[in-house]
mmCIF file of C-alpha atoms in Angstrom:
data_model
loop_
_atom_site.group_PDB
_atom_site.id
_atom_site.type_symbol
_atom_site.label_atom_id
_atom_site.label_comp_id
_atom_site.label_asym_id
_atom_site.label_seq_id
_atom_site.Cartn_x
_atom_site.Cartn_y
_atom_site.Cartn_z
ATOM 1 C CA MET A 9 11.960 -24.314 45.962
ATOM 2 C CA SER A 10 14.884 -26.331 44.490
ATOM 3 C CA VAL A 11 17.962 -24.566 43.031
ATOM 4 C CA MET A 12 17.107 -25.907 39.512
ATOM 5 C CA LYS A 13 13.339 -23.966 39.923
ATOM 6 C CA LYS A 14 15.261 -20.994 41.100
ATOM 7 C CA VAL A 15 17.136 -20.725 37.955
ATOM 8 C CA LEU A 16 14.876 -22.093 35.397
ATOM 9 C CA LEU A 17 11.751 -20.201 36.281
ATOM 10 C CA PRO A 18 13.100 -16.769 35.736
ATOM 11 C CA ALA A 19 15.049 -17.691 32.670
ATOM 12 C CA MET A 20 11.858 -19.109 31.134
ATOM 13 C CA LEU A 21 9.831 -16.020 32.331
ATOM 14 C CA GLY A 22 12.638 -13.867 30.546
ATOM 15 C CA LEU A 23 12.401 -16.070 27.390
ATOM 16 C CA GLY A 24 8.686 -15.409 27.187
ATOM 17 C CA LEU A 25 8.889 -11.738 27.582
ATOM 18 C CA TYR A 26 11.737 -11.401 25.256
ATOM 19 C CA SER A 27 9.798 -13.053 22.485
ATOM 20 C CA GLN A 28 6.821 -10.847 23.040
ATOM 21 C CA VAL A 29 9.084 -7.675 23.064
ATOM 22 C CA SER A 30 10.564 -9.044 19.908
ATOM 23 C CA LEU A 31 7.076 -9.543 17.966
ATOM 24 C CA ALA A 32 6.232 -5.820 18.918
ATOM 25 C CA ALA A 33 9.574 -4.443 17.760
ATOM 26 C CA THR A 34 9.799 -2.773 14.466
ATOM 27 C CA GLN A 35 9.590 -5.020 11.465
ATOM 28 C CA THR A 36 10.483 -4.371 7.653
ATOM 29 C CA TYR A 37 8.598 -6.398 5.288
ATOM 30 C CA ALA A 38 8.666 -6.699 1.466
ATOM 31 C CA MET A 39 5.320 -6.363 -0.406
ATOM 32 C CA ASP A 40 4.618 -9.727 -2.255
ATOM 33 C CA PRO A 41 3.563 -8.806 -6.021
ATOM 34 C CA GLY A 42 1.720 -12.217 -6.182
ATOM 35 C CA HIS A 43 -0.532 -11.104 -3.285
ATOM 36 C CA THR A 44 -0.660 -7.309 -4.246
ATOM 37 C CA SER A 45 -3.712 -5.746 -5.887
ATOM 38 C CA VAL A 46 -4.102 -2.257 -6.906
ATOM 39 C CA VAL A 47 -7.349 -1.189 -8.540
ATOM 40 C CA VAL A 48 -8.421 2.312 -9.572
ATOM 41 C CA ALA A 49 -11.895 3.113 -10.504
ATOM 42 C CA TRP A 50 -13.532 6.409 -11.574
ATOM 43 C CA THR A 51 -17.130 7.501 -12.744
ATOM 44 C CA HIS A 52 -17.843 7.285 -16.570
ATOM 45 C CA PHE A 53 -20.415 10.283 -17.498
ATOM 46 C CA GLY A 54 -22.271 9.213 -14.447
ATOM 47 C CA PHE A 55 -23.534 5.906 -15.702
ATOM 48 C CA SER A 56 -20.831 3.494 -14.333
ATOM 49 C CA HIS A 57 -17.560 2.920 -12.524
ATOM 50 C CA PRO A 58 -15.026 1.432 -14.475
ATOM 51 C CA THR A 59 -11.739 -0.059 -13.127
ATOM 52 C CA ALA A 60 -8.146 -0.488 -14.106
ATOM 53 C CA ASP A 61 -5.612 -2.759 -12.295
ATOM 54 C CA LEU A 62 -1.802 -2.499 -12.026
ATOM 55 C CA SER A 63 0.444 -5.549 -11.614
ATOM 56 C CA ASN A 64 3.836 -6.270 -10.309
ATOM 57 C CA VAL A 65 3.620 -3.871 -7.631
ATOM 58 C CA THR A 66 6.604 -3.676 -5.174
ATOM 59 C CA GLY A 67 7.637 -1.860 -1.977
ATOM 60 C CA THR A 68 8.470 -1.808 1.658
ATOM 61 C CA ILE A 69 6.460 -1.512 5.015
ATOM 62 C CA VAL A 70 8.236 -0.941 8.122
ATOM 63 C CA PHE A 71 5.625 -1.227 11.115
ATOM 64 C CA ASP A 72 5.800 -0.680 14.823
ATOM 65 C CA ALA A 73 2.428 -0.739 16.398
ATOM 66 C CA ASP A 74 3.986 0.687 19.692
ATOM 67 C CA ASP A 75 5.942 3.448 17.907
ATOM 68 C CA LEU A 76 4.223 4.790 14.576
ATOM 69 C CA ALA A 77 7.015 7.235 14.171
ATOM 70 C CA LYS A 78 9.199 4.458 12.999
ATOM 71 C CA SER A 79 6.526 3.187 10.496
ATOM 72 C CA LYS A 80 6.498 4.013 6.912
ATOM 73 C CA VAL A 81 5.436 2.799 3.470
ATOM 74 C CA ASP A 82 7.440 3.038 0.259
ATOM 75 C CA VAL A 83 5.946 1.687 -3.058
ATOM 76 C CA THR A 84 6.557 1.650 -6.578
ATOM 77 C CA LEU A 85 3.446 1.319 -9.016
ATOM 78 C CA PRO A 86 4.236 0.012 -12.610
ATOM 79 C CA ILE A 87 2.084 2.434 -14.752
ATOM 80 C CA SER A 88 3.473 0.406 -17.716
ATOM 81 C CA THR A 89 1.202 -2.784 -16.513
ATOM 82 C CA ILE A 90 -2.143 -0.748 -16.317
ATOM 83 C CA ASP A 91 -5.068 -2.713 -17.548
ATOM 84 C CA THR A 92 -8.361 -1.293 -18.130
ATOM 85 C CA HIS A 93 -9.667 -4.973 -19.555
ATOM 86 C CA VAL A 94 -10.663 -2.968 -22.674
ATOM 87 C CA ALA A 95 -7.708 -3.022 -25.314
ATOM 88 C CA ALA A 96 -8.286 0.399 -26.955
ATOM 89 C CA LEU A 97 -8.762 2.441 -23.429
ATOM 90 C CA THR A 98 -5.380 0.483 -22.237
ATOM 91 C CA SER A 99 -3.637 1.703 -25.045
ATOM 92 C CA GLU A 100 -4.927 5.082 -24.864
ATOM 93 C CA PHE A 101 -4.032 5.381 -20.895
ATOM 94 C CA LYS A 102 -0.513 4.278 -21.736
ATOM 95 C CA GLY A 103 -0.161 7.263 -24.267
ATOM 96 C CA ALA A 104 1.207 10.811 -24.187
ATOM 97 C CA GLU A 105 -2.272 12.184 -23.198
ATOM 98 C CA TYR A 106 -2.689 10.039 -20.163
ATOM 99 C CA PHE A 107 0.399 8.440 -18.346
ATOM 100 C CA ASP A 108 2.890 8.773 -21.052
ATOM 101 C CA VAL A 109 4.296 5.611 -19.994
ATOM 102 C CA ALA A 110 7.115 5.732 -22.396
ATOM 103 C CA LYS A 111 8.520 8.551 -20.462
ATOM 104 C CA TYR A 112 6.977 7.808 -16.898
ATOM 105 C CA PRO A 113 6.822 4.141 -16.615
ATOM 106 C CA THR A 114 6.639 4.003 -12.832
ATOM 107 C CA ALA A 115 4.687 5.805 -10.176
ATOM 108 C CA THR A 116 5.605 6.058 -6.588
ATOM 109 C CA PHE A 117 4.396 6.645 -3.011
ATOM 110 C CA HIS A 118 6.617 7.481 -0.183
ATOM 111 C CA SER A 119 5.128 7.971 3.426
ATOM 112 C CA THR A 120 5.839 10.881 5.640
ATOM 113 C CA LYS A 121 3.731 10.069 8.577
ATOM 114 C CA VAL A 122 1.531 7.160 10.089
ATOM 115 C CA THR A 123 -0.880 7.762 12.590
ATOM 116 C CA HIS A 124 -3.769 5.645 14.631
ATOM 117 C CA ALA A 125 -7.143 5.699 13.603
ATOM 118 C CA GLY A 126 -8.903 3.624 15.843
ATOM 119 C CA ASP A 127 -9.006 -0.211 16.313
ATOM 120 C CA ASN A 128 -6.657 -1.488 13.513
ATOM 121 C CA LYS A 129 -6.959 1.292 11.392
ATOM 122 C CA TYR A 130 -4.368 3.657 10.263
ATOM 123 C CA ASP A 131 -3.799 6.781 8.046
ATOM 124 C CA VAL A 132 -0.813 6.807 6.060
ATOM 125 C CA GLU A 133 0.295 10.356 4.973
ATOM 126 C CA GLY A 134 2.654 10.621 1.972
ATOM 127 C CA ASN A 135 3.992 11.963 -1.389
ATOM 128 C CA LEU A 136 2.550 10.202 -4.691
ATOM 129 C CA THR A 137 4.271 11.022 -7.937
ATOM 130 C CA ILE A 138 2.855 10.587 -11.151
ATOM 131 C CA LYS A 139 4.334 11.622 -14.483
ATOM 132 C CA GLY A 140 6.973 13.671 -12.481
ATOM 133 C CA ILE A 141 4.400 15.438 -10.399
ATOM 134 C CA THR A 142 4.410 14.986 -6.636
ATOM 135 C CA LYS A 143 1.340 15.665 -4.521
ATOM 136 C CA PRO A 144 0.123 14.733 -0.919
ATOM 137 C CA VAL A 145 -1.974 11.750 -0.388
ATOM 138 C CA THR A 146 -3.543 9.977 2.577
ATOM 139 C CA LEU A 147 -4.125 6.318 2.537
ATOM 140 C CA HIS A 148 -6.728 5.262 4.900
ATOM 141 C CA ALA A 149 -5.548 1.588 5.831
ATOM 142 C CA VAL A 150 -6.652 -1.342 7.803
ATOM 143 C CA LEU A 151 -4.594 -3.861 9.129
ATOM 144 C CA ASN A 152 -5.721 -7.261 8.338
ATOM 145 C CA LYS A 153 -3.346 -9.502 10.133
ATOM 146 C CA GLN A 154 0.048 -9.904 11.342
ATOM 147 C CA GLY A 155 1.846 -13.009 12.401
ATOM 148 C CA GLU A 156 3.738 -15.914 11.129
ATOM 149 C CA HIS A 157 2.266 -16.639 7.335
ATOM 150 C CA PRO A 158 1.557 -20.581 7.345
ATOM 151 C CA MET A 159 2.981 -21.095 3.866
ATOM 152 C CA VAL A 160 6.366 -19.065 3.801
ATOM 153 C CA LYS A 161 6.842 -19.638 7.453
ATOM 154 C CA LYS A 162 8.051 -15.753 7.973
ATOM 155 C CA GLN A 163 6.536 -13.085 9.820
ATOM 156 C CA ALA A 164 4.021 -11.555 7.651
ATOM 157 C CA ILE A 165 1.664 -8.388 7.445
ATOM 158 C CA GLY A 166 -1.485 -7.672 5.625
ATOM 159 C CA PHE A 167 -3.235 -4.344 4.920
ATOM 160 C CA ASP A 168 -6.031 -3.081 2.973
ATOM 161 C CA ALA A 169 -5.927 0.700 1.734
ATOM 162 C CA ALA A 170 -7.663 3.325 -0.051
ATOM 163 C CA ALA A 171 -7.425 6.970 -1.181
ATOM 164 C CA THR A 172 -9.108 9.277 -3.642
ATOM 165 C CA ILE A 173 -7.062 11.565 -5.787
ATOM 166 C CA LYS A 174 -7.901 14.343 -8.262
ATOM 167 C CA ARG A 175 -6.469 13.123 -11.812
ATOM 168 C CA SER A 176 -6.318 16.672 -12.809
ATOM 169 C CA ASP A 177 -3.447 17.307 -10.151
ATOM 170 C CA PHE A 178 -1.112 15.036 -12.252
ATOM 171 C CA LYS A 179 -2.017 16.433 -15.696
ATOM 172 C CA LEU A 180 -4.529 13.258 -16.492
ATOM 173 C CA ASP A 181 -7.516 15.694 -16.886
ATOM 174 C CA LYS A 182 -8.831 14.470 -20.493
ATOM 175 C CA TYR A 183 -12.880 14.763 -20.154
ATOM 176 C CA VAL A 184 -13.052 16.320 -17.013
ATOM 177 C CA PRO A 185 -15.722 16.572 -15.656
ATOM 178 C CA ALA A 186 -17.975 14.372 -17.604
ATOM 179 C CA VAL A 187 -15.501 11.570 -16.698
ATOM 180 C CA SER A 188 -14.691 12.190 -12.910
ATOM 181 C CA ASP A 189 -11.749 14.151 -11.724
ATOM 182 C CA ASP A 190 -11.874 11.809 -8.637
ATOM 183 C CA VAL A 191 -10.215 8.665 -8.703
ATOM 184 C CA VAL A 192 -10.255 5.965 -6.241
ATOM 185 C CA ILE A 193 -7.230 3.886 -5.737
ATOM 186 C CA ALA A 194 -7.843 0.692 -3.922
ATOM 187 C CA ILE A 195 -4.729 -1.590 -2.488
ATOM 188 C CA SER A 196 -4.463 -4.724 -0.789
ATOM 189 C CA THR A 197 -1.222 -6.380 0.122
ATOM 190 C CA GLU A 198 0.453 -9.098 1.761
ATOM 191 C CA ALA A 199 4.316 -8.401 2.814
ATOM 192 C CA TYR A 200 6.825 -10.735 4.340
ATOM 193 C CA ALA A 201 9.483 -9.913 6.771
ATOM 194 C CA LYS A 202 12.755 -9.349 5.161
#
């Protein structure tokens, strides 16, 4: 083996190993509001399952598949953007009897623990704060994809997640139980490396 091969081969192998390790390392991502969907659903007198959505959701995802203790999620939900697609109901939701957005324009979620739940699934335990009331919530998340985004040319990550909360826990209990206490929150997000 030539001297050149003896020097270059280990160097090339080392670089290849380094790039794989780098991809597996802890990475911080900023959620893209333009590719983040938050939809809430409930049961209306047993007849239907209306939905409302939130826009301009922002947050940070720190993810390390090899060391989940380093992983965390922080999200800000602008409740002031809630849209039920029924003008009168949207106005009612924003009012004092429901979310009181004049006083509490945002809700937040801060994770406390991330655990592996099989394959590409993760449970994200954390604290959800709505109207100044904080309660524990677990998001059941699915990792959709991780890698370089073809358009933004950055490392990216995408998750879908869902949780069920009791709205009465947050003093949003008007019409319970005729209108369900249980509310399903569904999130889909795309986030880019900082």
